[in-house]
PDB file of C-alpha atoms and ligand atoms in Angstrom:
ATOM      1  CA  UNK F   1      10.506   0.123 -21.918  1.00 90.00           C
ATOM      2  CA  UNK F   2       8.777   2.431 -19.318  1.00 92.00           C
ATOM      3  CA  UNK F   3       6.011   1.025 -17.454  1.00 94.00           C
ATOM      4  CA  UNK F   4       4.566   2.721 -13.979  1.00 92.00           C
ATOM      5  CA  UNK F   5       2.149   1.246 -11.427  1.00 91.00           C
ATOM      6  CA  UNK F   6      -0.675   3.034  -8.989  1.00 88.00           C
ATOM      7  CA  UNK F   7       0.183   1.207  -6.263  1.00 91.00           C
ATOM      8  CA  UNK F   8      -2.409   2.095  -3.083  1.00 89.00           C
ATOM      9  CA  UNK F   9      -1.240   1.329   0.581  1.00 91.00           C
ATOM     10  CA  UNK F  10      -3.952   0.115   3.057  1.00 91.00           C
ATOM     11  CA  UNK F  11      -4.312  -0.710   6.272  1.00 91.00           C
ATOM     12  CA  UNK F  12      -5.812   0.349   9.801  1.00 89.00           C
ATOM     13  CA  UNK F  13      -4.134   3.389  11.552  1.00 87.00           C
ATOM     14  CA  UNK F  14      -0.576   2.798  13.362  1.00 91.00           C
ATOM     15  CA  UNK F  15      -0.050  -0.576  11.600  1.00 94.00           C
ATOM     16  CA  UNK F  16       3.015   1.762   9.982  1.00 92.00           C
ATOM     17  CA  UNK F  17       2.085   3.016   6.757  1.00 90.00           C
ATOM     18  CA  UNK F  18       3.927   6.328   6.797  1.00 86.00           C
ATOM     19  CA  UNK F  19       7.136   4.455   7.933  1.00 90.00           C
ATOM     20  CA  UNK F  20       6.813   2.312   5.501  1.00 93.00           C
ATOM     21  CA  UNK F  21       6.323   4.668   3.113  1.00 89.00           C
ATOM     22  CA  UNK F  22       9.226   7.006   4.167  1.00 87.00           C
ATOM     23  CA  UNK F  23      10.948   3.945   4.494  1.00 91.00           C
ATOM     24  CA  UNK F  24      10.862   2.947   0.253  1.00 90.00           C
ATOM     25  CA  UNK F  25      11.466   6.877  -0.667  1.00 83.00           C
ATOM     26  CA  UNK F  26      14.852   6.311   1.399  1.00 72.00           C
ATOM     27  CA  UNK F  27      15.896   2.678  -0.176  1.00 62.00           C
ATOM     28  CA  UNK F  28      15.077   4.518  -3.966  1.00 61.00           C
ATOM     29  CA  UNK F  29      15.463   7.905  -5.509  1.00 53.00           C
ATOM     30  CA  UNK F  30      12.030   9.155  -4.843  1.00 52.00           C
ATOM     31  CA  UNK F  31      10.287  11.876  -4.152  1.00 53.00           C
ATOM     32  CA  UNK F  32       7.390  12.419  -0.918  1.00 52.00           C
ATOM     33  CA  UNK F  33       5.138  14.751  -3.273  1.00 49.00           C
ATOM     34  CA  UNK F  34       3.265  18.249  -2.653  1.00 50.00           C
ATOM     35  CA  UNK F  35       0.316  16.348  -2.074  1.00 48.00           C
ATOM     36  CA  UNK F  36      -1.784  16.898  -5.033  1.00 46.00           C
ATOM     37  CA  UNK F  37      -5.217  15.898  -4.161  1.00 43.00           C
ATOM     38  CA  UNK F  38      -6.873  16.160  -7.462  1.00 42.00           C
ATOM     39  CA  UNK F  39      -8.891  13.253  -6.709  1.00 44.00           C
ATOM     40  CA  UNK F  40      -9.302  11.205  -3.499  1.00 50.00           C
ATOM     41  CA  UNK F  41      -6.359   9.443  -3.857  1.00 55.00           C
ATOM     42  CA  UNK F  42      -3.866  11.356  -2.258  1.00 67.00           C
ATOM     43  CA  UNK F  43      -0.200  10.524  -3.642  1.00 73.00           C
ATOM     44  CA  UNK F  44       2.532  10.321  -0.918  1.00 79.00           C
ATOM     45  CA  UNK F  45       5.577   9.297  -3.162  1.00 84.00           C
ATOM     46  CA  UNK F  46       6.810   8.274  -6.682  1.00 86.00           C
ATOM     47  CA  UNK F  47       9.559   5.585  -6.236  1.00 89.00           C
ATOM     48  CA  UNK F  48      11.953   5.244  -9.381  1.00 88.00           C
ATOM     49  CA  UNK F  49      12.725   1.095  -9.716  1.00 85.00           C
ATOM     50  CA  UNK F  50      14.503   0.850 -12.742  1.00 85.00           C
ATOM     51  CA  UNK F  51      12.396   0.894 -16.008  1.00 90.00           C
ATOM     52  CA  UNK F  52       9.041   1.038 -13.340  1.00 92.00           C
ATOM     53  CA  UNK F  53       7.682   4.679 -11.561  1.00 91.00           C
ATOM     54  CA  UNK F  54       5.558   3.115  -8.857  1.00 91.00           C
ATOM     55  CA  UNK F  55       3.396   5.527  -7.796  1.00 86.00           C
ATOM     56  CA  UNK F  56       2.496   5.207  -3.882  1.00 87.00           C
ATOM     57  CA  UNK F  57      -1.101   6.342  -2.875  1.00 82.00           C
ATOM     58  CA  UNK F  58      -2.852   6.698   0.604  1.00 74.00           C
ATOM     59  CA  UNK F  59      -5.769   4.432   1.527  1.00 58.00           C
ATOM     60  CA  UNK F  60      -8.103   6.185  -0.710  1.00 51.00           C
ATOM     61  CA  UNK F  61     -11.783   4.415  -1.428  1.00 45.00           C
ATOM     62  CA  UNK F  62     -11.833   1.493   1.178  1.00 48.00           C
ATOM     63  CA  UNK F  63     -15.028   3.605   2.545  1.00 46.00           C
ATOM     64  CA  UNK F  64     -18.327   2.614   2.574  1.00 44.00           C
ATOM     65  CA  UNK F  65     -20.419   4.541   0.055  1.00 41.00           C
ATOM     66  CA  UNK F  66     -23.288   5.841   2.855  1.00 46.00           C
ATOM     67  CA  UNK F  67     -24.309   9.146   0.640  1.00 52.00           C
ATOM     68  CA  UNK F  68     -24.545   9.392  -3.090  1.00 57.00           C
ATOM     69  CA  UNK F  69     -21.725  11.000  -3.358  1.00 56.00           C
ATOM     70  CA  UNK F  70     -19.846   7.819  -1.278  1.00 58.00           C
ATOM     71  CA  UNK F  71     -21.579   5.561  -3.832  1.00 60.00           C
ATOM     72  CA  UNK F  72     -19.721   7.421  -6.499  1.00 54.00           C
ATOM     73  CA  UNK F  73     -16.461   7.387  -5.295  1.00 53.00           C
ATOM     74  CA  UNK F  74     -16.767   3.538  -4.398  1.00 57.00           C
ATOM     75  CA  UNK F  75     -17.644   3.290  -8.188  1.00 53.00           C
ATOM     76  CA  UNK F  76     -14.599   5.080  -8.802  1.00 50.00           C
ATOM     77  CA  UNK F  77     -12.522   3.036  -6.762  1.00 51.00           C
ATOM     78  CA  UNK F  78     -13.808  -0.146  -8.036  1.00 52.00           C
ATOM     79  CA  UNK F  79     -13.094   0.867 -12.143  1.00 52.00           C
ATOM     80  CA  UNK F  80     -10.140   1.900 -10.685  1.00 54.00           C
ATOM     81  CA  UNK F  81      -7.228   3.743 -10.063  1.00 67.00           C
ATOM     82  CA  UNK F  82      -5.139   1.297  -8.597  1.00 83.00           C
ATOM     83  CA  UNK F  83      -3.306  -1.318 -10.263  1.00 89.00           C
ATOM     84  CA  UNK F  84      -2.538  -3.641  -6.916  1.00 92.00           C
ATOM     85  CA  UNK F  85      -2.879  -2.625  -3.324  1.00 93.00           C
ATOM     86  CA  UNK F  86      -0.453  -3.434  -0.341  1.00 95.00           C
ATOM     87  CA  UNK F  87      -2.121  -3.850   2.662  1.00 95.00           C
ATOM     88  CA  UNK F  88       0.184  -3.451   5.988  1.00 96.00           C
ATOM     89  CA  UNK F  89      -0.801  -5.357   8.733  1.00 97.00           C
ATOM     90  CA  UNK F  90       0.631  -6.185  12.493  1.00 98.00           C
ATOM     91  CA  UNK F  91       1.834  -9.627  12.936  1.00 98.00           C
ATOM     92  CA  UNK F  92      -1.345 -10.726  14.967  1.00 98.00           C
ATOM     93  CA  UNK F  93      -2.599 -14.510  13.783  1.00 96.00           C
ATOM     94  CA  UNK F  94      -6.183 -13.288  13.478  1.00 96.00           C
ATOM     95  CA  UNK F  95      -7.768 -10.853  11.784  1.00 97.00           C
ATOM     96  CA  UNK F  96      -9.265  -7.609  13.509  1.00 94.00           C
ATOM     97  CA  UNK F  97     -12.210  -6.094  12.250  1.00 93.00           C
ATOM     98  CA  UNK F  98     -10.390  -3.271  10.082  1.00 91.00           C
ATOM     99  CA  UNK F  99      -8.431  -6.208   8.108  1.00 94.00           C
ATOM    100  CA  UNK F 100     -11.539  -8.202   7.657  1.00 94.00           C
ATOM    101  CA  UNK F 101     -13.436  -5.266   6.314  1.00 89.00           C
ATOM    102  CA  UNK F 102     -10.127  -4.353   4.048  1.00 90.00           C
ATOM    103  CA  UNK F 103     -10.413  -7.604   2.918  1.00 93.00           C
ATOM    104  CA  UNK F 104     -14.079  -7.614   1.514  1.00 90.00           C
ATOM    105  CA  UNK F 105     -13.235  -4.547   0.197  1.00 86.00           C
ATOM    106  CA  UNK F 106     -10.605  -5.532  -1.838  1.00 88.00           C
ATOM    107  CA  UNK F 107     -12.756  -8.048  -3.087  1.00 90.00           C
ATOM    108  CA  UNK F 108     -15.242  -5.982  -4.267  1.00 85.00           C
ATOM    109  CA  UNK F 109     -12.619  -3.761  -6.172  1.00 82.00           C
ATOM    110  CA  UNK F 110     -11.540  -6.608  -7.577  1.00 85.00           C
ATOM    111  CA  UNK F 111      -7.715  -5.379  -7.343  1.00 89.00           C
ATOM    112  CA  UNK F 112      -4.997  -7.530  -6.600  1.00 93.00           C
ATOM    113  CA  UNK F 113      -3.294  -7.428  -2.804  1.00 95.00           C
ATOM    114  CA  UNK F 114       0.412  -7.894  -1.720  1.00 98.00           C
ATOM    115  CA  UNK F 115      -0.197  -8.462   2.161  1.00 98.00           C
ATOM    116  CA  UNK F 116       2.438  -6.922   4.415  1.00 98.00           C
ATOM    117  CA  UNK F 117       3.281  -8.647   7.223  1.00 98.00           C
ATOM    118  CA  UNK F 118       4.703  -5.620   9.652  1.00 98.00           C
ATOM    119  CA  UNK F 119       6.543  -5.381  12.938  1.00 98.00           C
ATOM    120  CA  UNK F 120       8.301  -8.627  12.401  1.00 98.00           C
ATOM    121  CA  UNK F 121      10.591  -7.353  14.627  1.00 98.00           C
ATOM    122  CA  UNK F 122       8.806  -7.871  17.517  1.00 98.00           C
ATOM    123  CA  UNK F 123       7.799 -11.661  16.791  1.00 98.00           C
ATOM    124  CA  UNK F 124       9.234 -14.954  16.698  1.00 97.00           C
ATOM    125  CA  UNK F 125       9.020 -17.031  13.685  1.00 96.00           C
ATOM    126  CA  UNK F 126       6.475 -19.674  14.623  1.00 96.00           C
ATOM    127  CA  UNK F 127       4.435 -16.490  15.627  1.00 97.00           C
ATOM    128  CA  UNK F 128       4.548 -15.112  12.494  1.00 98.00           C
ATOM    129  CA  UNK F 129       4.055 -18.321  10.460  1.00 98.00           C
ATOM    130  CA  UNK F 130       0.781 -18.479  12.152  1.00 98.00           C
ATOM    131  CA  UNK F 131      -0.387 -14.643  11.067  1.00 98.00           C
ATOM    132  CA  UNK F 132       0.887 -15.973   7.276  1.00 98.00           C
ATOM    133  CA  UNK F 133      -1.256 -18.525   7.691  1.00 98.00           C
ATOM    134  CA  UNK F 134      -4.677 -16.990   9.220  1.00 98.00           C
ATOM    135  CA  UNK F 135      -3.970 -14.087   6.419  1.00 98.00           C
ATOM    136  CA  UNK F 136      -3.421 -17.055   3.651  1.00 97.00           C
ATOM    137  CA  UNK F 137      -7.065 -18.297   4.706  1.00 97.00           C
ATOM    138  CA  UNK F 138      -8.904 -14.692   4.519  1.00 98.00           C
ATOM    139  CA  UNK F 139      -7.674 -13.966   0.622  1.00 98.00           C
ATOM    140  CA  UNK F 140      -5.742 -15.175  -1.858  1.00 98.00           C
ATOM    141  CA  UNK F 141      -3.126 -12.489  -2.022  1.00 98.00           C
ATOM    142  CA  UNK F 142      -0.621 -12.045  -5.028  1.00 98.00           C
ATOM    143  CA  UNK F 143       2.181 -12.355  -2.481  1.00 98.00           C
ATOM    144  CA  UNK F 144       2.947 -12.318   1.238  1.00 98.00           C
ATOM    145  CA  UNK F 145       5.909 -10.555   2.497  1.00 98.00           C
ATOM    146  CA  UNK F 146       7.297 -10.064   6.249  1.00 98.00           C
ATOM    147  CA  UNK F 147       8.597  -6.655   6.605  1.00 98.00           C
ATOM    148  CA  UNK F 148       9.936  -4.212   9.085  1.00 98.00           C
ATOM    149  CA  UNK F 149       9.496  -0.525   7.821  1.00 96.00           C
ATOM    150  CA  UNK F 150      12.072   0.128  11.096  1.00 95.00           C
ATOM    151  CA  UNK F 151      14.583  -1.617  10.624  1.00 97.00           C
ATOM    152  CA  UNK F 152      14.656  -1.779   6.546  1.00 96.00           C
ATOM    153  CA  UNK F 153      13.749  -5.029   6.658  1.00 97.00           C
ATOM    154  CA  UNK F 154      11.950  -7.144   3.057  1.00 98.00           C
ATOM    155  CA  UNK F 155      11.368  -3.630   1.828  1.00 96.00           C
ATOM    156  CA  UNK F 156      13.675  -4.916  -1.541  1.00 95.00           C
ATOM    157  CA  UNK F 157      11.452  -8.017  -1.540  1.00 98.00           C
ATOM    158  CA  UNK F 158       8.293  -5.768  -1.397  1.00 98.00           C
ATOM    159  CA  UNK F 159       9.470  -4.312  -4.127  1.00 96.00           C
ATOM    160  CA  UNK F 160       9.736  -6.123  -6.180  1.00 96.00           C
ATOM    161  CA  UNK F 161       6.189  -7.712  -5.673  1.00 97.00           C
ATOM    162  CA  UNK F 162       5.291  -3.795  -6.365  1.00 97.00           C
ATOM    163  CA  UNK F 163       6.776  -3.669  -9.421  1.00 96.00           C
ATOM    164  CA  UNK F 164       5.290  -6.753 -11.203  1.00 96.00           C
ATOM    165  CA  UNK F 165       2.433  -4.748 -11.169  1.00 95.00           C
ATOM    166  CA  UNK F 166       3.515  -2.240 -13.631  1.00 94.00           C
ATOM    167  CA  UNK F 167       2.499  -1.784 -16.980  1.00 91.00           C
ATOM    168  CA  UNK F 168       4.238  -0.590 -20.356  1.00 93.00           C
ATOM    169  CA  UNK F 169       3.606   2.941 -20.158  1.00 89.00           C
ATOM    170  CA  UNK F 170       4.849   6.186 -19.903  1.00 86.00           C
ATOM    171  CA  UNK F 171       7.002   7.685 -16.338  1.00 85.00           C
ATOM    172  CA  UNK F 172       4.048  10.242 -14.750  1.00 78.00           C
ATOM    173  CA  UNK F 173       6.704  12.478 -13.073  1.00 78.00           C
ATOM    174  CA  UNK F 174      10.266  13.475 -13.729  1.00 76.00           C
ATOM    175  CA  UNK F 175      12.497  11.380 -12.724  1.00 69.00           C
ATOM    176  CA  UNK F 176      14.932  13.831 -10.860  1.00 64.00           C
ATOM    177  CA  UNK F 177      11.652  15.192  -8.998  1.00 59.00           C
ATOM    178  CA  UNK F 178      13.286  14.944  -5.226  1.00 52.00           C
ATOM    179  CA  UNK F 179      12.569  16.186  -1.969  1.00 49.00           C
ATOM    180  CA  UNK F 180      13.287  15.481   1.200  1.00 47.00           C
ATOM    181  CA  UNK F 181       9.999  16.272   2.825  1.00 53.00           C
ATOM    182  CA  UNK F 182       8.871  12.938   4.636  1.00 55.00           C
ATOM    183  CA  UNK F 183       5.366  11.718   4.957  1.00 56.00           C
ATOM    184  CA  UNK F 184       3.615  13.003   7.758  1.00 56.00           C
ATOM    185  CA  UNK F 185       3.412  10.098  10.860  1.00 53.00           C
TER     186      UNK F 185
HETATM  187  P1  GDP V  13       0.336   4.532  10.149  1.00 73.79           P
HETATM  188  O1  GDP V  13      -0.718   5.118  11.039  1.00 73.79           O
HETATM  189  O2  GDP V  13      -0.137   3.265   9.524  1.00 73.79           O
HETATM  190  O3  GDP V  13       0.880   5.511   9.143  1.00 73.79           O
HETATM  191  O4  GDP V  13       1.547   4.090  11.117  1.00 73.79           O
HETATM  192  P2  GDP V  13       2.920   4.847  11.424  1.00 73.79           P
HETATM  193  O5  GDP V  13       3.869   4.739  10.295  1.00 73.79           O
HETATM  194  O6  GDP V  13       2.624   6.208  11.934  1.00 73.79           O
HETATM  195  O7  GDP V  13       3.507   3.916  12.599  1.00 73.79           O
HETATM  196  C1  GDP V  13       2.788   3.676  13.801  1.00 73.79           C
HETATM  197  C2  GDP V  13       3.763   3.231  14.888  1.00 73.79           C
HETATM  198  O8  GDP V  13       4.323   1.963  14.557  1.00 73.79           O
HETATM  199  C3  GDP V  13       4.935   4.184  15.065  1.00 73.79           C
HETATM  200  O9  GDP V  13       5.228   4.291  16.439  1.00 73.79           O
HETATM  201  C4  GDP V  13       6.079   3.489  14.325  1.00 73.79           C
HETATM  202  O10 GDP V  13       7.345   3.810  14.832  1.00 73.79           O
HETATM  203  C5  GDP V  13       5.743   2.021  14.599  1.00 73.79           C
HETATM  204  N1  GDP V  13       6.309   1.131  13.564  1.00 73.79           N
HETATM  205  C6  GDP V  13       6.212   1.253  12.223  1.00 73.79           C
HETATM  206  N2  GDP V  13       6.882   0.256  11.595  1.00 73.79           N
HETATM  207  C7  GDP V  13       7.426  -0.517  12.572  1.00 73.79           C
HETATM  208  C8  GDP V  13       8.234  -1.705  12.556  1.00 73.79           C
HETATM  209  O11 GDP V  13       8.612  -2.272  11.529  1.00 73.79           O
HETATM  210  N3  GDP V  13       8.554  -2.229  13.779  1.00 73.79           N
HETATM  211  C9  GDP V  13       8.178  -1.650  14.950  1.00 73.79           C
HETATM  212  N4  GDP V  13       8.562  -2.235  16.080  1.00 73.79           N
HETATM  213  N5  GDP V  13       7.421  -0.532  14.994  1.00 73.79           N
HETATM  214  C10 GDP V  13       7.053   0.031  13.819  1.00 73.79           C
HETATM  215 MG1   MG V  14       0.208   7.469   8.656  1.00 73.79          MG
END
């Protein structure tokens, strides 16, 4: 049975989002799209897992709604688009103020997080048992997983948490759809 999942990927700038995200479109058949930006949830890549088409978004409504027209869009974020979000973070044991605001925002959308530990290449274990466990005590996330978008590391693991997220329904894009355009740094 097909299923497919709107999967959005947060987090602040440089925590390695586009890495990551070039980094799944090389473990799977996948395609970095055109870029359609029909709405503000701009697409970056359509991974191919199986039965599941997990499509990968950019941080789209995490914004505070200031005008009307940002009240809107948080609306539309909120009834939403997204079936889970993975937020990327740096292995630091507390929160900045970018993860803390993710956080609340997440909250407010109501959509379930996988929290991505990144960079666990350049930590120890202890270290990074410590940024699990500051991150376990801001939000209840689905699932936790250490990852290094370098090196290829947990990306199978991540996944996999992706994919639970997907729902019977049909593939949104061909599944021989390829390029080898990567995602902008
Ligand atoms: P974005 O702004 O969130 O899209 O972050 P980028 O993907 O552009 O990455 C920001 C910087 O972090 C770049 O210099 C990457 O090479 C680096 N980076 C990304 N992933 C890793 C990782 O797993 N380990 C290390 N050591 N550096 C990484
Ligand atoms: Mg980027």
């Amino acid at each position: 049975m097909d299923k497919n999942a709107m999967i959005t990927i947060a987090g602040r700038p440089n925590v390695g989002k586009s890495t990551l995200t070039n980094a799944l479109v090389g473990e799977k058949v996948a395609i970095v799209s055109n870029k359609p930006q029909t709405t503000r949830n701009r697409i970056t890549a359509i991974i191919n897992c199986g039965e599941a088409q997990l499509v990968l978004m950019d941080t789209p409504g995490f914004h505070r709604a200031r005008t009307r027209l940002g009240e809107y869009m948080d609306k539309v974020v909120r009834e939403s688009v997204a079936d889970a979000v993975v937020l990327v973070v740096e292995p630091i044991a507390s929160l900045g103020p970018q993860e803390t605001e993710l956080i609340k925002q997440l909250r407010a959308a109501r959509v379930p997080a996988i929290l991505a530990i990144n960079k666990i290449d350049t930590v120890e274990k202890p270290e990074l048992l410590s940024v699990i466990s500051a991150y376990a005590q801001a939000h209840d996330f689905a699932a936790v997983v250490p990852i290094s978008a370098k090196r290829g590391e947990g990306l199978e693991a991540l996944l996999g948490e992706m994919e639970k997220f997907a729902q019977p329904g049909p593939h949104l894009f061909p599944e021989d759809m390829y390029t080898d355009q990567p995602e902008k740094q």
